[in-house]
XYZ file of N, CA and C in Angstrom:
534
model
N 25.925 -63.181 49.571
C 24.489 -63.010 49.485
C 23.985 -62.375 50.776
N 22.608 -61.390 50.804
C 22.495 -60.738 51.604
C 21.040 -61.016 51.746
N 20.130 -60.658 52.838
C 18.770 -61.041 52.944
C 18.348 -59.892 53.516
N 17.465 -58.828 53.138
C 16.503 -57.633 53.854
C 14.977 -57.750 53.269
N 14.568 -56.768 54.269
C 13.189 -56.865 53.773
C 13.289 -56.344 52.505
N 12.121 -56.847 51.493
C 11.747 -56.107 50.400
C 10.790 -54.502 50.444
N 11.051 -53.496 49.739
C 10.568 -52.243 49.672
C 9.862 -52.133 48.201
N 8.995 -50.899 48.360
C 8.345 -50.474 47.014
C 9.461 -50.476 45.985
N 10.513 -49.965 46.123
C 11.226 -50.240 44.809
C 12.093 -51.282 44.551
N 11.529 -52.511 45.209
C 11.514 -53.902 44.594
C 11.092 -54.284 43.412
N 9.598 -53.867 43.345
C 8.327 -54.630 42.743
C 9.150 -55.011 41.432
N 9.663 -54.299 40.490
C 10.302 -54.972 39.440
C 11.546 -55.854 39.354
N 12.396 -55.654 40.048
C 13.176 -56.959 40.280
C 12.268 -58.700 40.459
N 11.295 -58.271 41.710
C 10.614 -59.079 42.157
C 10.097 -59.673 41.324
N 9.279 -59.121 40.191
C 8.019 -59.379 39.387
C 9.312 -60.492 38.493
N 10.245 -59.680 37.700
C 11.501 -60.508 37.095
C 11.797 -61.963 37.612
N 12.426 -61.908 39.083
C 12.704 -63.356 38.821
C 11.408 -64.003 39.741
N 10.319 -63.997 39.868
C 8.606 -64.387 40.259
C 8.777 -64.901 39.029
N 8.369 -64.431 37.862
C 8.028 -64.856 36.410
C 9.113 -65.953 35.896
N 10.308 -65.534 36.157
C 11.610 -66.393 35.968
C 11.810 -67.764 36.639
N 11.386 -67.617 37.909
C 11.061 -69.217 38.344
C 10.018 -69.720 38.158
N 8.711 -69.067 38.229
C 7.729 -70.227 37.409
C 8.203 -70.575 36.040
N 8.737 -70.234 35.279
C 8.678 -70.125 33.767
C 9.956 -71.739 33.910
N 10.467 -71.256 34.615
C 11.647 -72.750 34.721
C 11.424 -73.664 35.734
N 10.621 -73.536 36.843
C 9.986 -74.196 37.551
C 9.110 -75.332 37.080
N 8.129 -74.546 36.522
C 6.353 -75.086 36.372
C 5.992 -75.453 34.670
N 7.429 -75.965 33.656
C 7.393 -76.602 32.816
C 6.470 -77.531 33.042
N 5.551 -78.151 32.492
C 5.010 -79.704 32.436
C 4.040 -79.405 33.674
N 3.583 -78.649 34.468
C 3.082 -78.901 35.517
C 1.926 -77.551 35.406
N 2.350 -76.470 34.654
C 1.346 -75.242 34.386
C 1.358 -75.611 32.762
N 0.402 -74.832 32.525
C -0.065 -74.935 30.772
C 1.388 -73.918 30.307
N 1.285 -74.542 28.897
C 2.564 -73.697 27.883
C 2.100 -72.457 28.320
N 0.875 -72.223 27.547
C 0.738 -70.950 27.141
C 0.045 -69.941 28.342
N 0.215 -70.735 29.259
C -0.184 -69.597 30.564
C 1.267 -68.888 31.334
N 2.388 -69.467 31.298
C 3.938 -69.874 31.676
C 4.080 -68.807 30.067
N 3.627 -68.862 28.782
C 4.321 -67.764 28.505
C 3.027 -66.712 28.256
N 2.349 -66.635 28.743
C 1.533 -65.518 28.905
C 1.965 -64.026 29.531
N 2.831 -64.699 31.177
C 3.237 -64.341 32.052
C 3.849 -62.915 31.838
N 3.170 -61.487 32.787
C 3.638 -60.566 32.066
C 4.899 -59.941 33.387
N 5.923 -59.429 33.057
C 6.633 -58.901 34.400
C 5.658 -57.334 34.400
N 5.667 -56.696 33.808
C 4.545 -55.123 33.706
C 3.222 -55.664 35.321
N 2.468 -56.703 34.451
C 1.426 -57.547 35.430
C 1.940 -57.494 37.194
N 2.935 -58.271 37.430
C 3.048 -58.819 37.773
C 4.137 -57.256 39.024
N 4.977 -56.643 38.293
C 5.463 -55.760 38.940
C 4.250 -54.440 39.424
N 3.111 -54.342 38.749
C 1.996 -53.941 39.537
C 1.260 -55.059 40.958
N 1.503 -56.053 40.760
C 1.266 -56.735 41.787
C 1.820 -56.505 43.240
N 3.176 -56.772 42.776
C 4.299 -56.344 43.842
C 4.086 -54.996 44.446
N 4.190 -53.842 43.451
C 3.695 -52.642 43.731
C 2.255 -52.633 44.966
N 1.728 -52.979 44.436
C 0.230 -53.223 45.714
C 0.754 -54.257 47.073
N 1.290 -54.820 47.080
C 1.870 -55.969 47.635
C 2.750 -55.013 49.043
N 3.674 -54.439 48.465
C 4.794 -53.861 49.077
C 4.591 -52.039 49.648
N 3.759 -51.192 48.802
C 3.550 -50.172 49.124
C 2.103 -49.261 48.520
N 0.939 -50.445 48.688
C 0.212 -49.832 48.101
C -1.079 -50.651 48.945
N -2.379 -50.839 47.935
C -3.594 -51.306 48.754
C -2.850 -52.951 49.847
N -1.933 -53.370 50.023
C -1.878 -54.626 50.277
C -0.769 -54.290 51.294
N -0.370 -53.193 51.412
C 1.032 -53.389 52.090
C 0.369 -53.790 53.946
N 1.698 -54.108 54.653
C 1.474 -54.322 56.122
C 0.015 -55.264 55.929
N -0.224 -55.944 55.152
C -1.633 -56.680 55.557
C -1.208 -57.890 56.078
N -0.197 -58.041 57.233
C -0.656 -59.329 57.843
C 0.972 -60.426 57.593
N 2.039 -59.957 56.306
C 2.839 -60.469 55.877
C 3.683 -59.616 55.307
N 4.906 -60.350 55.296
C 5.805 -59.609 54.797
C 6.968 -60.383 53.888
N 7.649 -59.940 53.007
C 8.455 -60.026 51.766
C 10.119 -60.378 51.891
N 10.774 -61.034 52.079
C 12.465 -60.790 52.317
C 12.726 -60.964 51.016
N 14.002 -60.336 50.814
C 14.616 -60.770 49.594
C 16.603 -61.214 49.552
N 16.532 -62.015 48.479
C 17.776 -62.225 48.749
C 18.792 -61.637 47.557
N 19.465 -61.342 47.947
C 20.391 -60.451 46.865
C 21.930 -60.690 46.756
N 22.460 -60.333 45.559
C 23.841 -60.238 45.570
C 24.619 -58.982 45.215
N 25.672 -59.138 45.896
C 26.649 -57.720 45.541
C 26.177 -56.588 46.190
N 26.575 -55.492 46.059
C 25.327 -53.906 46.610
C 26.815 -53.742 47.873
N 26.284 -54.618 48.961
C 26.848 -54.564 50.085
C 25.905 -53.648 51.046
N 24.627 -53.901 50.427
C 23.684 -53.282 51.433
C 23.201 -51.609 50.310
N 23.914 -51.527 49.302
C 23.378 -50.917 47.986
C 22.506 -50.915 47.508
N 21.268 -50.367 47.274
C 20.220 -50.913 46.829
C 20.379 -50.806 45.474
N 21.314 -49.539 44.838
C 21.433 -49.222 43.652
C 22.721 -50.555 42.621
N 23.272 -51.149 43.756
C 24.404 -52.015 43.155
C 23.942 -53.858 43.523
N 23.342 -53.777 43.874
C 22.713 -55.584 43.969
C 21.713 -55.732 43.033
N 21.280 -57.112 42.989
C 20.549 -57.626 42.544
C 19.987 -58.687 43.243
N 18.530 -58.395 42.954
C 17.762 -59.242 43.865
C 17.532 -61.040 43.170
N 18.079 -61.921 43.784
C 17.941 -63.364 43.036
C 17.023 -64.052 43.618
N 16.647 -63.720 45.157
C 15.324 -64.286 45.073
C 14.344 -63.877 46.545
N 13.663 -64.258 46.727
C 12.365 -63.963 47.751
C 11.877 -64.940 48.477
N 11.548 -64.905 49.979
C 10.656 -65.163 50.374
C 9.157 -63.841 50.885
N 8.411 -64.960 51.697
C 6.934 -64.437 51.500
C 6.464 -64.923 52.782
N 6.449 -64.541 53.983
C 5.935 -64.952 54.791
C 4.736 -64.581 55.808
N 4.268 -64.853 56.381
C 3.001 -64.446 57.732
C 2.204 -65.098 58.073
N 1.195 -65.161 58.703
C 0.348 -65.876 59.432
C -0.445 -66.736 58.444
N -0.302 -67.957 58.773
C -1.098 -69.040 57.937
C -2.794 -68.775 57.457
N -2.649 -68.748 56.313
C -3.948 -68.425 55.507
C -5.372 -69.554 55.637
N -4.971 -70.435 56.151
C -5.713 -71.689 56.009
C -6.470 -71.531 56.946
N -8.032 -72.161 56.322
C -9.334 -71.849 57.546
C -8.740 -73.081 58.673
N -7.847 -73.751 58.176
C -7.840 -74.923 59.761
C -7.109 -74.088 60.344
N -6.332 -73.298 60.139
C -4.934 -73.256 61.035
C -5.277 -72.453 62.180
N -4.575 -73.098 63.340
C -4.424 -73.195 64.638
C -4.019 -71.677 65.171
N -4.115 -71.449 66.269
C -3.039 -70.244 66.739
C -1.411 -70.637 66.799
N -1.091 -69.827 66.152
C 0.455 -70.039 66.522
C 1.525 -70.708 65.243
N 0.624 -70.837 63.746
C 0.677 -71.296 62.664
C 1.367 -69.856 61.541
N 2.589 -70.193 61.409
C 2.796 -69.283 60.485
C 2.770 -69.772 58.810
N 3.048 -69.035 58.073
C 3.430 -69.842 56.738
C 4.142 -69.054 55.777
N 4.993 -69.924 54.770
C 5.739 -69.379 54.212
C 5.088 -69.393 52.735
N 4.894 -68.634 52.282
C 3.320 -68.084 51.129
C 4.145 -68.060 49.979
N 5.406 -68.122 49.514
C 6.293 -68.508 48.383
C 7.687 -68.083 49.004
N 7.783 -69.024 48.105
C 9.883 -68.813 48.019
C 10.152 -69.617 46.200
N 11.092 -68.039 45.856
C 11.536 -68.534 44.704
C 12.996 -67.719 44.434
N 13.990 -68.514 43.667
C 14.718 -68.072 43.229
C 14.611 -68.010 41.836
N 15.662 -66.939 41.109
C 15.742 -66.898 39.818
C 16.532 -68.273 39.357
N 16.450 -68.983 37.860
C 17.009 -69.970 38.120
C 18.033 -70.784 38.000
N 19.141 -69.251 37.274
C 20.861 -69.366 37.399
C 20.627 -69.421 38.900
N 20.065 -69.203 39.890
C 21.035 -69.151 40.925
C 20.408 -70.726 42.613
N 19.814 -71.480 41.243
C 19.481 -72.545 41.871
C 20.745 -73.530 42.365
N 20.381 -74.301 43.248
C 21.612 -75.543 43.831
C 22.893 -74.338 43.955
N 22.743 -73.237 44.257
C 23.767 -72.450 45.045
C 23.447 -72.280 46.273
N 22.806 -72.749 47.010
C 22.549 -71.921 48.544
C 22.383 -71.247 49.341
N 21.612 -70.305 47.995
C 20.734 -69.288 48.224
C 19.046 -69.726 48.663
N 18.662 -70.989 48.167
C 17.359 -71.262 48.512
C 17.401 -71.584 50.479
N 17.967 -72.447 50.507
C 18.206 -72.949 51.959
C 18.650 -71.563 52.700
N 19.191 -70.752 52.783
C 19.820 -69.150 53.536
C 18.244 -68.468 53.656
N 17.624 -68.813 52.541
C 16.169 -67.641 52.123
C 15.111 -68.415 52.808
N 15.113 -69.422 53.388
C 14.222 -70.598 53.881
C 14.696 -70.283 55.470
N 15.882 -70.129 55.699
C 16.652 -70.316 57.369
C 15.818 -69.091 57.994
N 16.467 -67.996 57.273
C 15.976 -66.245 57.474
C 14.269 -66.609 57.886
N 13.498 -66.878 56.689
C 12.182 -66.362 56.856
C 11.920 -67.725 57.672
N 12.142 -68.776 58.451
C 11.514 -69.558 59.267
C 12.278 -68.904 60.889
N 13.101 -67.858 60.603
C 13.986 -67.333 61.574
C 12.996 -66.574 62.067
N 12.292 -65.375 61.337
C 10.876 -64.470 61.393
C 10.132 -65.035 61.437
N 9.723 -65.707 61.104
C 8.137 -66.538 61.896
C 8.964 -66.780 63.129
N 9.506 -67.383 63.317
C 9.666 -67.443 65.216
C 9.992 -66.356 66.160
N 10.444 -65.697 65.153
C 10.680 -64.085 65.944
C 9.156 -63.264 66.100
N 8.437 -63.684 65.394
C 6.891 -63.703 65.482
C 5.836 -64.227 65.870
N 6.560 -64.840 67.054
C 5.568 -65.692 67.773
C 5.018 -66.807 67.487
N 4.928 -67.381 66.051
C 4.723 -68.716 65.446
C 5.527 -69.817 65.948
N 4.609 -70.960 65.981
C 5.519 -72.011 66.416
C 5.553 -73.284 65.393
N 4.864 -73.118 64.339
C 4.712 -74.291 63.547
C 4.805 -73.439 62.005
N 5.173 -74.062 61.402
C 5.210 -73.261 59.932
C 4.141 -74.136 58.586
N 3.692 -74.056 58.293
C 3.156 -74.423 57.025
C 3.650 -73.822 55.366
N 3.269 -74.802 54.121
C 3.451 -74.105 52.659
C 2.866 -75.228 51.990
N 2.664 -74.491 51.054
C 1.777 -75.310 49.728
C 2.863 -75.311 48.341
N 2.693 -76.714 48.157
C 3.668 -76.793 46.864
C 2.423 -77.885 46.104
N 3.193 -77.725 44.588
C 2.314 -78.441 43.428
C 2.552 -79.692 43.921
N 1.797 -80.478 43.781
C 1.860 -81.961 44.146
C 2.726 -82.644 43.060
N 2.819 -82.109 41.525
C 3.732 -82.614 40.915
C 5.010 -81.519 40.420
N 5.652 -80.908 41.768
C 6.399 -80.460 42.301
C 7.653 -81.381 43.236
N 8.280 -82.237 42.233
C 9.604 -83.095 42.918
C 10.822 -82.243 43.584
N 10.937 -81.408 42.787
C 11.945 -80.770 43.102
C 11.807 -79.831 44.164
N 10.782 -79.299 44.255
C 10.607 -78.510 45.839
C 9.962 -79.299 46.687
N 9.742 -80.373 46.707
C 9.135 -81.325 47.470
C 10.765 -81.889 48.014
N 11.245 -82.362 47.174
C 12.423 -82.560 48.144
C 13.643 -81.507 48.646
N 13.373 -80.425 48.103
C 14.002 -79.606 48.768
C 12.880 -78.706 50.276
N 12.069 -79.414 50.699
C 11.197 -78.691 51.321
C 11.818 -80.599 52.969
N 11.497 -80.871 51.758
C 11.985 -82.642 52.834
C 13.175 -82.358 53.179
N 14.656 -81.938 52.627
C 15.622 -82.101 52.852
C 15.801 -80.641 54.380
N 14.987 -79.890 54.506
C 15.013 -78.887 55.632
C 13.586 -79.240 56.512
N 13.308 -80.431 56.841
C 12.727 -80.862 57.837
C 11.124 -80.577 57.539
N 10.743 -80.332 56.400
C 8.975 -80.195 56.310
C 8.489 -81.383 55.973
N 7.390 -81.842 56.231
C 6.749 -82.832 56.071
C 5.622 -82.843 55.831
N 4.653 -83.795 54.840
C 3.737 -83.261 54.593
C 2.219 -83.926 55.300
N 1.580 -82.759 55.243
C 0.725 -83.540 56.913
C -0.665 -83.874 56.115
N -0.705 -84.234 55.243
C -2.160 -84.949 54.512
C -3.197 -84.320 54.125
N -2.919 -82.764 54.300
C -3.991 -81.529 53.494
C -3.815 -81.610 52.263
N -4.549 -81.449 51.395
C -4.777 -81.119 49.471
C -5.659 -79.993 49.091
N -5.778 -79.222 48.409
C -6.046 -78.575 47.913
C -6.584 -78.435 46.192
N -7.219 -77.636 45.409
C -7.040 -77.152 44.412
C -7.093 -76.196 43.959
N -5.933 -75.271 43.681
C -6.440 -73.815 43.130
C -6.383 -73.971 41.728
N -8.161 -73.317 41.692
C -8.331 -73.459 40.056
C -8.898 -71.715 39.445
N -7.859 -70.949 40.437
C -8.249 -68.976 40.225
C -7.619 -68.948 38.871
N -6.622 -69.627 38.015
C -5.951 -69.194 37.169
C -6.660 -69.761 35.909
N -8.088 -70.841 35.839
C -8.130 -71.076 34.969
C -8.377 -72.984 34.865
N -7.482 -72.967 35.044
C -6.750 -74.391 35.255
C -6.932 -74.990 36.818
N -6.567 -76.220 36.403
C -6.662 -76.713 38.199
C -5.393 -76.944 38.428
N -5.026 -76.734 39.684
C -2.992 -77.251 40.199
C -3.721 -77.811 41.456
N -3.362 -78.812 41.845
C -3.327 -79.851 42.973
C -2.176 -79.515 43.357
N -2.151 -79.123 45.043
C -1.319 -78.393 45.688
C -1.514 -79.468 47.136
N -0.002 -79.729 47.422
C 0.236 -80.628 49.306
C 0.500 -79.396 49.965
N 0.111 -79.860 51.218
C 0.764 -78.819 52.208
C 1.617 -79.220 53.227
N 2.896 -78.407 53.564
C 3.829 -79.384 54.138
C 4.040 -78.800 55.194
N 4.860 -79.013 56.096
C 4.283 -78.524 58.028
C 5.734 -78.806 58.441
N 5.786 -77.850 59.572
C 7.284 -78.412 60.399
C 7.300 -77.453 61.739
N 7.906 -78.213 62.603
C 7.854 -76.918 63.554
C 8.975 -75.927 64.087
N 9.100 -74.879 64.383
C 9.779 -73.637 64.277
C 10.250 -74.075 65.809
């Protein structure tokens, strides 16, 4: 497995397994029919703006993790992403980075690709001057809750609700320092 930044001709890999881990992720915790609403077309225009378009260089940046290629862009495949940059939150401090998603596709879960894609992008926030890291997970989110516990985050008593999609998700925020 290999880790580089993500480029414009990501966005569809990206959008693929984005959609692919919520969809196996966020069973029971997002609505059915919003989980299959979910479009990769949508969603690889997102990326597109994200990576080389109105959004690019704004502040954060994209890694991805891949297999095979050997540094190929035409022979890998991308299995999963992080999302990182300066903490979004009106509290946050100077010196607060955050990691704004991490997902893998979800054949390639409990392989050790999540923890490598977590090491890397808390590696760049410190190579960026951050000294504390922050992230927001679903509150009825066990499984990344303890995989967020088992690499030293903890959660420091912020809550949230994002209700942009419709719906409400009650979201913790979990903290650690770099």
């Amino acid at each position: 497995m290999q880790i580089r930044p993500a480029t414009p001709v990501d966005a569809r890999p990206l959008a693929e397994v984005h959609i692919a881990s919520w969809r196996a992720a966020y069973v029971g915790q997002v609505p059915d029919d919003y989980l299959a609403g979910l479009s990769v077309d949508r969603r690889e225009d997102m990326w597109q703006d994200i990576l080389g378009g109105s959004n690019a260089g704004a502040g954060g940046s994209t890694l991805v993790l891949t297999e095979g290629g050997g540094g190929d862009h035409g022979a890998e495949a991308i299995v999963g992403f992080a999302s990182i940059g300066a903490s979004r939150d009106a509290d946050a401090e100077p010196g607060v980075g955050e990691v704004m998603g991490i997902y893998l596709a979800p054949e390639h879960w409990d392989r050790g690709g999540g923890r490598l894609l977590m090491k890397e992008a808390l590696h760049r926030l410190r190579g960026q001057g951050f000294t504390t890291a922050t992230l927001w997970v679903l509150d009825t989110n066990a499984r990344a809750q303890h995989f967020y516990q088992a690499g030293g985050w903890v959660a420091d008593g912020a809550t949230k609700t994002d209700d942009l999609r419709g719906f409400a998700l009650s979201e913790v925020r979990y903290r650690r320092s770099l």
